[in-house]
Coordinates of C-alpha atoms in Angstrom, one line a residue:
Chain A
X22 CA 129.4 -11.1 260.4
X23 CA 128.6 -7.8 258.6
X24 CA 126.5 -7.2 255.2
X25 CA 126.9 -3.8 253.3
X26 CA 124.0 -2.9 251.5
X27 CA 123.3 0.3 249.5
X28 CA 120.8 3.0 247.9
X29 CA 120.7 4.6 244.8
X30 CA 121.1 7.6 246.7
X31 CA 125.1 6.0 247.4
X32 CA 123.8 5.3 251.1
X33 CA 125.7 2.4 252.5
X34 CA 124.1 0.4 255.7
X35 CA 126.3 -2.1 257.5
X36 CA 124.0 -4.3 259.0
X37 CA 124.8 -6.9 262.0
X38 CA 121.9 -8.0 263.7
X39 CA 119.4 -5.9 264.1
X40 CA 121.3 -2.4 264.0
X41 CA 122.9 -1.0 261.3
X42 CA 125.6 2.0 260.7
X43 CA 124.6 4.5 258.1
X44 CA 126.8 6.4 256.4
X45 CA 128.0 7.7 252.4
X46 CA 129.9 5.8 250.0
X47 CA 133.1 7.0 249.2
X48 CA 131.8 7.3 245.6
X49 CA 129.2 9.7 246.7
X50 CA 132.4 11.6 248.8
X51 CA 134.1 12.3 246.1
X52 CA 131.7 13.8 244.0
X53 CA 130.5 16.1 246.8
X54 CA 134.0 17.6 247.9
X55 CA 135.0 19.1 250.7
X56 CA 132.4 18.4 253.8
X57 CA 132.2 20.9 256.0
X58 CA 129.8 20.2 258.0
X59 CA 127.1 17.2 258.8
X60 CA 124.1 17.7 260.8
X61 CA 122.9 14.1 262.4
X62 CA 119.8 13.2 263.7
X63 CA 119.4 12.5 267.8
X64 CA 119.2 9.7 269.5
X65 CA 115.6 8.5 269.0
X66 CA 114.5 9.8 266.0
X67 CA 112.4 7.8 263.8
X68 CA 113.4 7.5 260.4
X69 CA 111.2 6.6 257.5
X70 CA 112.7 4.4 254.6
X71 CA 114.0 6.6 251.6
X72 CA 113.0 9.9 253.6
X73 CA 115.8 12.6 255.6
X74 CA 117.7 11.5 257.6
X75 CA 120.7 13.5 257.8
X76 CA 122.2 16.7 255.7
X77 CA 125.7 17.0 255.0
X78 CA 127.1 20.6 253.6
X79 CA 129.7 20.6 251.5
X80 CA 131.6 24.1 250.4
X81 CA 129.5 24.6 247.6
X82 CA 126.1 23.7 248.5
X83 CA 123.6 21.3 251.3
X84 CA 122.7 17.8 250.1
X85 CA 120.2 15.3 252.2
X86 CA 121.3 12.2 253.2
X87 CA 117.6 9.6 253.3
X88 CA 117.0 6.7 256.0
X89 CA 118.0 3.1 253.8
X90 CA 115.7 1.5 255.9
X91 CA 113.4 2.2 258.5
X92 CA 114.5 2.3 262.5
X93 CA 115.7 4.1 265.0
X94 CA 118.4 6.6 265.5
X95 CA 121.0 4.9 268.3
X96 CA 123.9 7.5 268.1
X97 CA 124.9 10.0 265.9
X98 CA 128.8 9.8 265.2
X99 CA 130.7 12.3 268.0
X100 CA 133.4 12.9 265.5
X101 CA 132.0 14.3 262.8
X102 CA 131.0 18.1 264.4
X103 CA 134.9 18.4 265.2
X104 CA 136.2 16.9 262.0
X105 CA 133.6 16.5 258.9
X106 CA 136.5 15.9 256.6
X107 CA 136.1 12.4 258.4
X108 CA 133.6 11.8 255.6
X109 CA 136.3 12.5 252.6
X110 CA 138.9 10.6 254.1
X111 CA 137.4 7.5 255.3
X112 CA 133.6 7.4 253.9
X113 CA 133.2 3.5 255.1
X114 CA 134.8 3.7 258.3
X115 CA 135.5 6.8 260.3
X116 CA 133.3 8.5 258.4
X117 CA 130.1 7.4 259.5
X118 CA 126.8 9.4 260.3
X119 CA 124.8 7.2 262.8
X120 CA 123.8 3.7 264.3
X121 CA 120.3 2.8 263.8
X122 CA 118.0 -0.1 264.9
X123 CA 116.4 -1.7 261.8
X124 CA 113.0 -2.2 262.4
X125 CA 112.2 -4.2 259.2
X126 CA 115.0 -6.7 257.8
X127 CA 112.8 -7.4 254.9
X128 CA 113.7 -4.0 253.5
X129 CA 117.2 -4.4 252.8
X130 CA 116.5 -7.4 250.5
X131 CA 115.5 -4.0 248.1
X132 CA 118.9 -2.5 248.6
X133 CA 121.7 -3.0 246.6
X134 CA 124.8 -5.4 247.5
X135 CA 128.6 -5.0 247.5
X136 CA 128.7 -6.2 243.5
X137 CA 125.5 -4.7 243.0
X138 CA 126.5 -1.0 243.6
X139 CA 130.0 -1.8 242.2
X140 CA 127.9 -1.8 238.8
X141 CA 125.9 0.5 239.7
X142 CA 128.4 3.2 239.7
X143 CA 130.5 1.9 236.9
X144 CA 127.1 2.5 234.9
X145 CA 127.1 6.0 235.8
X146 CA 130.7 7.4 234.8
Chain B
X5 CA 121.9 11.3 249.3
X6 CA 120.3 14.1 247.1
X7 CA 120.8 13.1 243.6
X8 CA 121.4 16.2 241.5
X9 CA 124.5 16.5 243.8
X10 CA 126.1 13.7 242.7
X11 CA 125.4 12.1 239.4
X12 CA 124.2 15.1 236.8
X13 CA 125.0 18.7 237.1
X14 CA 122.4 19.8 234.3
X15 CA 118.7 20.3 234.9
X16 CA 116.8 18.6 232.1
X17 CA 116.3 22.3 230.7
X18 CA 119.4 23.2 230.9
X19 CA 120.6 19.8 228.9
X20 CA 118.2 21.3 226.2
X21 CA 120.3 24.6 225.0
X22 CA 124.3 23.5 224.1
X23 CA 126.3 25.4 226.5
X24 CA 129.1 28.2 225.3
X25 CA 132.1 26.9 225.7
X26 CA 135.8 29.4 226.1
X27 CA 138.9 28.6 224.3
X28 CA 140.3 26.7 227.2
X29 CA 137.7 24.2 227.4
X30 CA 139.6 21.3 225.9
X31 CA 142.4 22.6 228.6
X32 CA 140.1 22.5 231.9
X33 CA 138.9 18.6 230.5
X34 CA 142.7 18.2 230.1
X35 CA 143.2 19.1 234.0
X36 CA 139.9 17.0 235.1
X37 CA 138.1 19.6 235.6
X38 CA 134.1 19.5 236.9
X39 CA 132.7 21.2 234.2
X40 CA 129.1 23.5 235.3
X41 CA 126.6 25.6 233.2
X42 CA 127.2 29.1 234.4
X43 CA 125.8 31.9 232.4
X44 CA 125.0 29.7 229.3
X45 CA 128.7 28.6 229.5
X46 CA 130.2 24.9 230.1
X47 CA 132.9 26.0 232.9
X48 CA 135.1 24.0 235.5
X49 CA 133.8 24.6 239.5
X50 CA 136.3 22.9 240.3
X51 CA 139.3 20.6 239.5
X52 CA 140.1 16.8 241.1
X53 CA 142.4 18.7 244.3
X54 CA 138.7 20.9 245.0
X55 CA 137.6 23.8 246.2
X56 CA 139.1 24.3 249.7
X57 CA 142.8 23.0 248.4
X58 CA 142.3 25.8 245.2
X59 CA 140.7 28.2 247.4
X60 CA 144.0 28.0 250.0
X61 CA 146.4 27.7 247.4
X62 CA 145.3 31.3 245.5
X63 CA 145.8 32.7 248.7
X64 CA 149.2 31.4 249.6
X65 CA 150.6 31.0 245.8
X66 CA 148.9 32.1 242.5
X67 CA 145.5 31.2 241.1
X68 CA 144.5 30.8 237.6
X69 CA 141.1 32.1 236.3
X70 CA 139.3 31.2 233.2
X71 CA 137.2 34.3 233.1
X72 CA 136.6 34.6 229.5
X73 CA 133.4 34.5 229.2
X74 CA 132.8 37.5 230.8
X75 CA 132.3 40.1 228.2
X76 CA 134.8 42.4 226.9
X77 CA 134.7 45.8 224.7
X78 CA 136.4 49.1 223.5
X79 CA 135.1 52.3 223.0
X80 CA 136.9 54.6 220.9
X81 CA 135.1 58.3 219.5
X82 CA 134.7 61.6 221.1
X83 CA 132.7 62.3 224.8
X84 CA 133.1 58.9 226.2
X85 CA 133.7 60.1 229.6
X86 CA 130.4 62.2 229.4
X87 CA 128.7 59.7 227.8
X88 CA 129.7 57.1 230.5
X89 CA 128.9 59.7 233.2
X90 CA 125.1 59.5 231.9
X91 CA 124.9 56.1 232.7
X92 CA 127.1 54.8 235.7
X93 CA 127.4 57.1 239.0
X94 CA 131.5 56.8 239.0
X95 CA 133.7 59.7 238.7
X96 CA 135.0 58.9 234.7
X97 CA 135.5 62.6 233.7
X98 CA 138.6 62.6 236.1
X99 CA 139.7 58.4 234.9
X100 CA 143.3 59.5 233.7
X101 CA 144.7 57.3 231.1
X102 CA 145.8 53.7 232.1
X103 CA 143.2 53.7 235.0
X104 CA 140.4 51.5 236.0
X105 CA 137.3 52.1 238.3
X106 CA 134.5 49.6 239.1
X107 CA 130.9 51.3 238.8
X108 CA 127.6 50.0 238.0
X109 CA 124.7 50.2 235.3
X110 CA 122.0 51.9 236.7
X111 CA 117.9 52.2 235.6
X112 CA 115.6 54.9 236.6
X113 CA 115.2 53.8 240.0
X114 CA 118.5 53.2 240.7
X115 CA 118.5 50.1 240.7
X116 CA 122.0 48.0 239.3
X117 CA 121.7 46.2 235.9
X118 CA 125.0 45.4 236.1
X119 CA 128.6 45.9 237.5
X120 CA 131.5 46.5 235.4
X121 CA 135.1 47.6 234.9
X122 CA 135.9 50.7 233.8
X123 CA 139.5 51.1 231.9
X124 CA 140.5 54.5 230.2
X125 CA 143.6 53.1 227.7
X126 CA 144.0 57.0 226.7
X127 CA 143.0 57.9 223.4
X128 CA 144.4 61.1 221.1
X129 CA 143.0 64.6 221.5
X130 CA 140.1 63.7 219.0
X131 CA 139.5 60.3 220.1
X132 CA 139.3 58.9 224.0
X133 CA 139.5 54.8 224.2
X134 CA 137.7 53.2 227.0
X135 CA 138.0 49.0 227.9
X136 CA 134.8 47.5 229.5
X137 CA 134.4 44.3 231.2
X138 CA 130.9 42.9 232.5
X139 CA 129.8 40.4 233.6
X140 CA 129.4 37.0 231.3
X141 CA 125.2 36.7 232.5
X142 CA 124.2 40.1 231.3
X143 CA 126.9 41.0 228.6
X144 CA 124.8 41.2 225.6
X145 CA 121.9 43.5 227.5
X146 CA 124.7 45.9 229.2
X147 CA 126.8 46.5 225.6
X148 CA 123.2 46.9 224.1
X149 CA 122.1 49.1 227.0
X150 CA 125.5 51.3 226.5
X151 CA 125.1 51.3 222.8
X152 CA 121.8 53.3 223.4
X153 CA 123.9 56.2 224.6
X154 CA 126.9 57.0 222.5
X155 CA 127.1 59.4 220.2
X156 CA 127.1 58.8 216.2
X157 CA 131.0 59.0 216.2
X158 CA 131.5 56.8 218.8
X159 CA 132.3 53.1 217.9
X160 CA 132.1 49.9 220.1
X161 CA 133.8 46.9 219.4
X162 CA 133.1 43.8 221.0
X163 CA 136.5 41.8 221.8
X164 CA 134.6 38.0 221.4
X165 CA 137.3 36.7 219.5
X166 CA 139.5 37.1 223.2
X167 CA 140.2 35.7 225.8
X168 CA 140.7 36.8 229.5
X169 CA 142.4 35.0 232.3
X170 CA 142.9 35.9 236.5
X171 CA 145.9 35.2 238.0
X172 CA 145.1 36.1 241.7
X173 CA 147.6 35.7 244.2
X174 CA 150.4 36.9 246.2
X175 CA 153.1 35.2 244.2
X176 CA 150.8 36.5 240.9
X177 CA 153.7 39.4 239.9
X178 CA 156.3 37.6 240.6
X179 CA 155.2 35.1 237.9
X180 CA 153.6 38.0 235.8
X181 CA 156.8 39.4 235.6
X182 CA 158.8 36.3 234.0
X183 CA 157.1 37.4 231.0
X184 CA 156.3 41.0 231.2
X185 CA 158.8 42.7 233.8
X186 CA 157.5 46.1 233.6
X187 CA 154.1 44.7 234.9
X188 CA 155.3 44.1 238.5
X189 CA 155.3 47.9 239.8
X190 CA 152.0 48.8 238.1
X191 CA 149.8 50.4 240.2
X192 CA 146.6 48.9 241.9
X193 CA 143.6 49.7 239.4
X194 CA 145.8 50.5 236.4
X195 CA 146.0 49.0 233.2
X196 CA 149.2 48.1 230.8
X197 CA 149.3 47.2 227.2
X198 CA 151.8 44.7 226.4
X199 CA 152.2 41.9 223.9
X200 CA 152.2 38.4 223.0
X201 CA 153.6 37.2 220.1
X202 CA 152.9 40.8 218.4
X203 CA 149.9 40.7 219.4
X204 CA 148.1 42.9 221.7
X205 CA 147.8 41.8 225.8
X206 CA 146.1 44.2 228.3
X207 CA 147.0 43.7 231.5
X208 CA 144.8 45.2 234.6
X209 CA 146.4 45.1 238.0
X210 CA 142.9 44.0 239.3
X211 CA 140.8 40.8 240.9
X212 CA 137.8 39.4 242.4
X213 CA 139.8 37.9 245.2
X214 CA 141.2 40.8 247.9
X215 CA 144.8 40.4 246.8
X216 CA 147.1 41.1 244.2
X217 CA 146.6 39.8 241.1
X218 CA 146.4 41.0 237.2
X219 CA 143.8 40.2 234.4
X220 CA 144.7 39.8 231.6
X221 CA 142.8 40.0 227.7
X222 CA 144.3 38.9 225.0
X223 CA 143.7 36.5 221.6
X224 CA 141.9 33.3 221.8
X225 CA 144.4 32.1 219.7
X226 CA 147.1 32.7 222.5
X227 CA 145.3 31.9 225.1
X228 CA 145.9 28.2 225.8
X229 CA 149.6 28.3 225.2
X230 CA 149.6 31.4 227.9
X231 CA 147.6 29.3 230.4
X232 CA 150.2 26.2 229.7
X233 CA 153.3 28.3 230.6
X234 CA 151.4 30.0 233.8
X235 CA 150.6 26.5 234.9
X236 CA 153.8 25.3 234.3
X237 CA 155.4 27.8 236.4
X238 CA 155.1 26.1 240.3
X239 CA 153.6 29.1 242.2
X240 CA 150.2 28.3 239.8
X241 CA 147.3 26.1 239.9
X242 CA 144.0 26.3 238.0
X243 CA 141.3 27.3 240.0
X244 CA 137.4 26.8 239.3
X245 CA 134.6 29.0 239.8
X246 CA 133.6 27.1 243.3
X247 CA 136.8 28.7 244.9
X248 CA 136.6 32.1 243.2
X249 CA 133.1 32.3 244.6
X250 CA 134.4 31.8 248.1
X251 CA 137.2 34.1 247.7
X252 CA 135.2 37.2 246.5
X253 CA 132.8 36.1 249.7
X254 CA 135.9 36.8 252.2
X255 CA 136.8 39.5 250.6
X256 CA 133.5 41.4 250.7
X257 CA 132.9 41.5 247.0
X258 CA 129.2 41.6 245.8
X259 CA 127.9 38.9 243.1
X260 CA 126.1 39.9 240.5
X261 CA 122.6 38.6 240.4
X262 CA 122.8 37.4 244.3
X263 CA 123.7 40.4 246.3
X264 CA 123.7 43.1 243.7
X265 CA 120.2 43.1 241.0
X266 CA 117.8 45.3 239.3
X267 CA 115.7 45.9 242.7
X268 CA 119.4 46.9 245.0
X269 CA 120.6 50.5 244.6
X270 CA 124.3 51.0 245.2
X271 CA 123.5 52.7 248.4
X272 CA 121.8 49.7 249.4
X273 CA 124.5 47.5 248.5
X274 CA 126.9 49.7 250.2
X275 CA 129.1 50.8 247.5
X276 CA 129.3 54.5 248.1
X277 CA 132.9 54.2 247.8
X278 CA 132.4 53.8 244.5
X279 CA 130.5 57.3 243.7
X280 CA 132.7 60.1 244.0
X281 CA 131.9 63.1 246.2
X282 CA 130.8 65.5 242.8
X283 CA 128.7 62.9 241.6
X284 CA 127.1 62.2 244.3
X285 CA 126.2 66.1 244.8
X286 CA 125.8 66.8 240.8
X287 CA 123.6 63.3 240.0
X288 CA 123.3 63.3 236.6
X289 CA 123.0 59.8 236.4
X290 CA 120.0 57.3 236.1
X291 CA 118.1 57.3 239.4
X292 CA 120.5 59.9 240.8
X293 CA 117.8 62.1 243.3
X294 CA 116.6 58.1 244.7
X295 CA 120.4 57.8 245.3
X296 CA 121.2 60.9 247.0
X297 CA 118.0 60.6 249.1
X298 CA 119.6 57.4 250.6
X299 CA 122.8 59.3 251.1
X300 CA 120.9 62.0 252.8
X301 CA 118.6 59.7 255.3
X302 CA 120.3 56.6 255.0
X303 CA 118.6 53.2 252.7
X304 CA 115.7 51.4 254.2
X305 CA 118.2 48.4 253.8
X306 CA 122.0 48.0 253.7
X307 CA 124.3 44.7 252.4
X308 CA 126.2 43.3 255.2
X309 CA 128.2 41.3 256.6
X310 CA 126.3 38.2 258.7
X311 CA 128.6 35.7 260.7
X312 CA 126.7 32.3 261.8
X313 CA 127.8 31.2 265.0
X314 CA 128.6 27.3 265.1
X315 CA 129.9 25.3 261.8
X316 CA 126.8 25.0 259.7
X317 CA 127.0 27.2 256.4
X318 CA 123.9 29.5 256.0
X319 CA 123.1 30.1 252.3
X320 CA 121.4 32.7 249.8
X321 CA 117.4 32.9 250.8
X322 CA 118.1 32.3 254.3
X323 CA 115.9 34.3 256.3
X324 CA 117.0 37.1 259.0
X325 CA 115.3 37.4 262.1
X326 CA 115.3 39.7 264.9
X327 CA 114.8 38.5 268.7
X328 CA 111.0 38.6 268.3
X329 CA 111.3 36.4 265.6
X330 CA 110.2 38.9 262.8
X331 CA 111.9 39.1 259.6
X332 CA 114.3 41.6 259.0
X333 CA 116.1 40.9 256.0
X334 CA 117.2 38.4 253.8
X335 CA 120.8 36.3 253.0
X336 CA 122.3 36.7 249.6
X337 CA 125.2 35.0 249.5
X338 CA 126.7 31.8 252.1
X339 CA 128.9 29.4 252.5
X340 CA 131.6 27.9 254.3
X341 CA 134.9 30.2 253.9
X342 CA 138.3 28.1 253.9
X343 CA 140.4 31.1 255.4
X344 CA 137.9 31.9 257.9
X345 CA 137.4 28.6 258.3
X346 CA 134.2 28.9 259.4
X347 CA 130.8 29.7 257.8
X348 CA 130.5 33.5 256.3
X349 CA 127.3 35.5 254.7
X350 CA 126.3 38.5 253.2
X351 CA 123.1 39.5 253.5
X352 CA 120.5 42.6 253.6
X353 CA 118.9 43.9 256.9
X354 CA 116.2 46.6 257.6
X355 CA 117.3 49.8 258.4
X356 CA 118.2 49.9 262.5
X357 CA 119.6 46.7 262.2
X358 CA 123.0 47.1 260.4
X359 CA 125.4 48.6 263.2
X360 CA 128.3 45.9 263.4
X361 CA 127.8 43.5 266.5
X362 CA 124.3 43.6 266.1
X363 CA 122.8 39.9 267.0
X364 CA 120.4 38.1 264.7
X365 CA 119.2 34.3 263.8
X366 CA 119.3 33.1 260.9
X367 CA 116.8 30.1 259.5
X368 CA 118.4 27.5 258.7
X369 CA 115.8 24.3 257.7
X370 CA 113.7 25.6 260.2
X371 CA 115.7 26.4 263.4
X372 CA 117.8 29.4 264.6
X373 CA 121.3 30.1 263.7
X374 CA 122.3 32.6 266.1
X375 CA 124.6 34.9 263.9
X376 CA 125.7 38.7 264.1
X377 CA 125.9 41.7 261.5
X378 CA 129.7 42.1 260.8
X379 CA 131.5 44.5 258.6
X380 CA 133.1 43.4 255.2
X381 CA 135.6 41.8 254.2
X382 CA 136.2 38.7 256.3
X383 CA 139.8 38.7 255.3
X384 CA 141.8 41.6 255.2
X385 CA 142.6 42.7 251.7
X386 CA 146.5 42.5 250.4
X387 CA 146.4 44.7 247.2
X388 CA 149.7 46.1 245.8
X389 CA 151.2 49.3 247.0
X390 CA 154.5 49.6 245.9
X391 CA 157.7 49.8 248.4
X392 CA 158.8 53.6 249.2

């Protein structure tokens, strides 16, 4: 069974277990534009809560993508050097950046859930 | 992700100052557009279909600019074309009537306070008329700066009661010429004066994109109804600043304030095209002997072209390295190019390192883009030259 949880930053995390699956909401997709490019981090990399994790280039200009939680980088998505349009067209599934191991649960109790983020954005239009 | 990127587009300074706003404002809303501050006006970067759909359709249909904030004047008296010869390096003397030239404002040093469009509308034996068009960031300091040199007879009116609109494209005179047959053999870089409702249109065969295309000036007043029927016709969209940025980057074309400034000489920026042959050997223009020692021995640095290898756009302040890792130069201008499809940069490079093919890296948050020195533009212009 699978939670979603999300930043303010409009970073989702799909946790089950201990690992979780990083990516953008489709919110944050569509205010970015067109991706053209997302650089991921390798397999191994630390990743600090709320600090880079990821940077994803859209025609206009480079915006970072921050760790939701603290871990370690599993995989990095293979699709997304050979299609980053991946992230416009299906933010929540195809879409995604990388797998990481969460480190601390406790931390995602600060993240938003599925309502949670539903208001979240509503409050921002 | 990085918040100014998706919830606010205004600093808190900018929120401060109201933004300008152009008579097709309400019209840009209308279409959903992403409105921006650019050059102290409120403008659309893009609209809901973005910048890669707008940027592809210009260059298979017909784009729609809003470009009027840019700024707009007339110059009617006597010695225009002297005048204008003290004070930008083009050849204006020898501008006959109902042509355009691009040049530049130069200072003492050479250096480019602005670039502009040069129109002569023909004038009567007493009395020349000349159309200006700079650019929206510096308009008040270039009209200023010009106002300095014309002589007591010589009057300059400021057109801010119109509007001017792009229509860029290779279907742009077919639609042009629904309205206004007689503008769809013009020549390239010429200028026609039509109408619109009785009132005065002038229409330049001219663009910021590499292809075919007209601006047009004429009435606020007109203006929205004009854009309505343009849009209405199917070969047009509207297309935001995002996309006209990335066109004028394949085609080569310098930005003002990015790859062109104050400190670049038009050597440097390699726009000796743009100074004829007697002015380049007569001066007589600010910063002329600095100028024509670059011509002689060649500028310590030269704009090119710089092409990233791999997918990752590289963007203005990028540094240029050479093989030993020293800096050579600097990037101006990057981003990803949805023709090329593929990232594209202009950039400047110490002298010795601007021969096309010439490999270089490129620092891109703090690793090494291999890239090489290309010559401009990345997409082969289609300008107008009529059928024999």
């Amino acid at each position: 069974m699978s939670e979603m949880r999300y930043t303010q930053e409009h970073e989702y995390i799909r946790v089950e277990g201990d690992t979780g699956t990083v990516g953008i909401s489709d919110y944050a997709q569509s205010k970015l534009g067109d991706v053209v490019f997302v650089e991921l981090p390798e397999s191994g990399r630390e990743l600090e809560t709320g600090k880079e994790a990821a940077v994803i280039e859209s025609v206009k200009a480079a915006s970072e993508v921050y760790a939701p939680v603290s871990g370690t980088v599993t995989e990095g998505n293979p699709d997304l050097e050979g299609d980053p349009a991946l992230v416009n067209r299906d933010a929540f599934g195809e879409g995604w950046f990388f797998k990481m191991s969460i480190s601390n649960k406790d931390e995602l109790e600060k993240l938003m859930d599925e309502a949670a983020y539903a208001s979240f954005i509503e409050g921002l239009e | 992700m990085s918040a100014e990127s998706v919830d606010s587009n205004l600093s808190p300074d900018e929120e401060a100052s109201p933004l300008k706003k152009t008579v097709l404002y309400d019209l840009h809303c209308e279409l959903g557009g992403r409105m921006v501050p650019f050059a102290g006006y409120d403008m659309p970067v893009q609209y809901p279909d973005g910048i890669m759909t707008e940027h592809k359709f210009a260059r298979e249909h017909a784009g729609l600019f809003d470009v009027s904030h840019m700024g707009q004047a007339i110059l009617t008296g006597s010695g225009i074309a002297d005048t204008l010869e003290s004070i930008v390096p083009a050849n204006i003397k020898g501008l006959k009537p109902t042509r355009m030239r691009y040049s530049q404002l130069l200072n003492d040093a050479g250096g480019i306070l602005d670039d502009l469009m040069i129109t002569n509308l023909g004038g009567t034996e007493d009395s020349d008329r000349f159309y200006l068009v700079v650019n929206a960031a510096c308009k008040e300091n270039d009209l200023a700066h010009i106002s300095k040199f014309l002589g007591a007879d010589v009057q300059m009116e400021v057109l801010d009661t119109r509007a001017l609109l792009a229509l860029q494209g290779p279907k742009a005179a077919d639609v042009i010429s629904r309205l206004w047959p007689e503008l769809a053999d013009m020549p390239f870089m010429s200028a026609k004066e039509v109408e619109i409702d009785d009132e005065w249109v002038l229409a330049s065969r001219c663009g910021y994109t590499g292809m075919d295309g007209f601006e047009l000036s004429l009435p606020q007043a007109r203006a929205e109804n004009f854009a309505r029927w343009l849009l209405g016709q199917e070969e047009v969209a509207p297309i935001g600043l995002g996309a006209r940025d990335s066109l004028r980057l394949e085609a080569g074309l310098c930005l003002y304030g990015h790859d062109i400034d104050e400190t670049t000489t038009p050597i440097e920026a390699g726009l000796n095209w743009s100074i004829s042959k007697r002015r380049r050997e007569e001066g007589g223009f600010p910063g002329a002997d600095i100028i024509q020692k670059q011509l002689e021995h060649g500028p310590e640095r030269k704009l090119m072209g710089v092409l990233p290898e791999g997918r990752a756009p590289v963007r203005e302040g990028a540094e240029i390295e050479n093989n030993d890792g020293e800096t050579i130069g600097t990037i101006t201008s990057g981003g990803f190019a949805p023709t090329v499809n593929g990232p594209i940069a202009m950039g400047y490079v110490a002298k010795g390192y601007e021969a096309p093919g010439t490999r270089v890296n490129l620092i891109l948050r703090g690793r090494q883009i291999a890239a090489s020195i290309v010559e401009m533009p990345f997409v082969p212009p289609s300008f107008y030259r009529p059928k024999k």
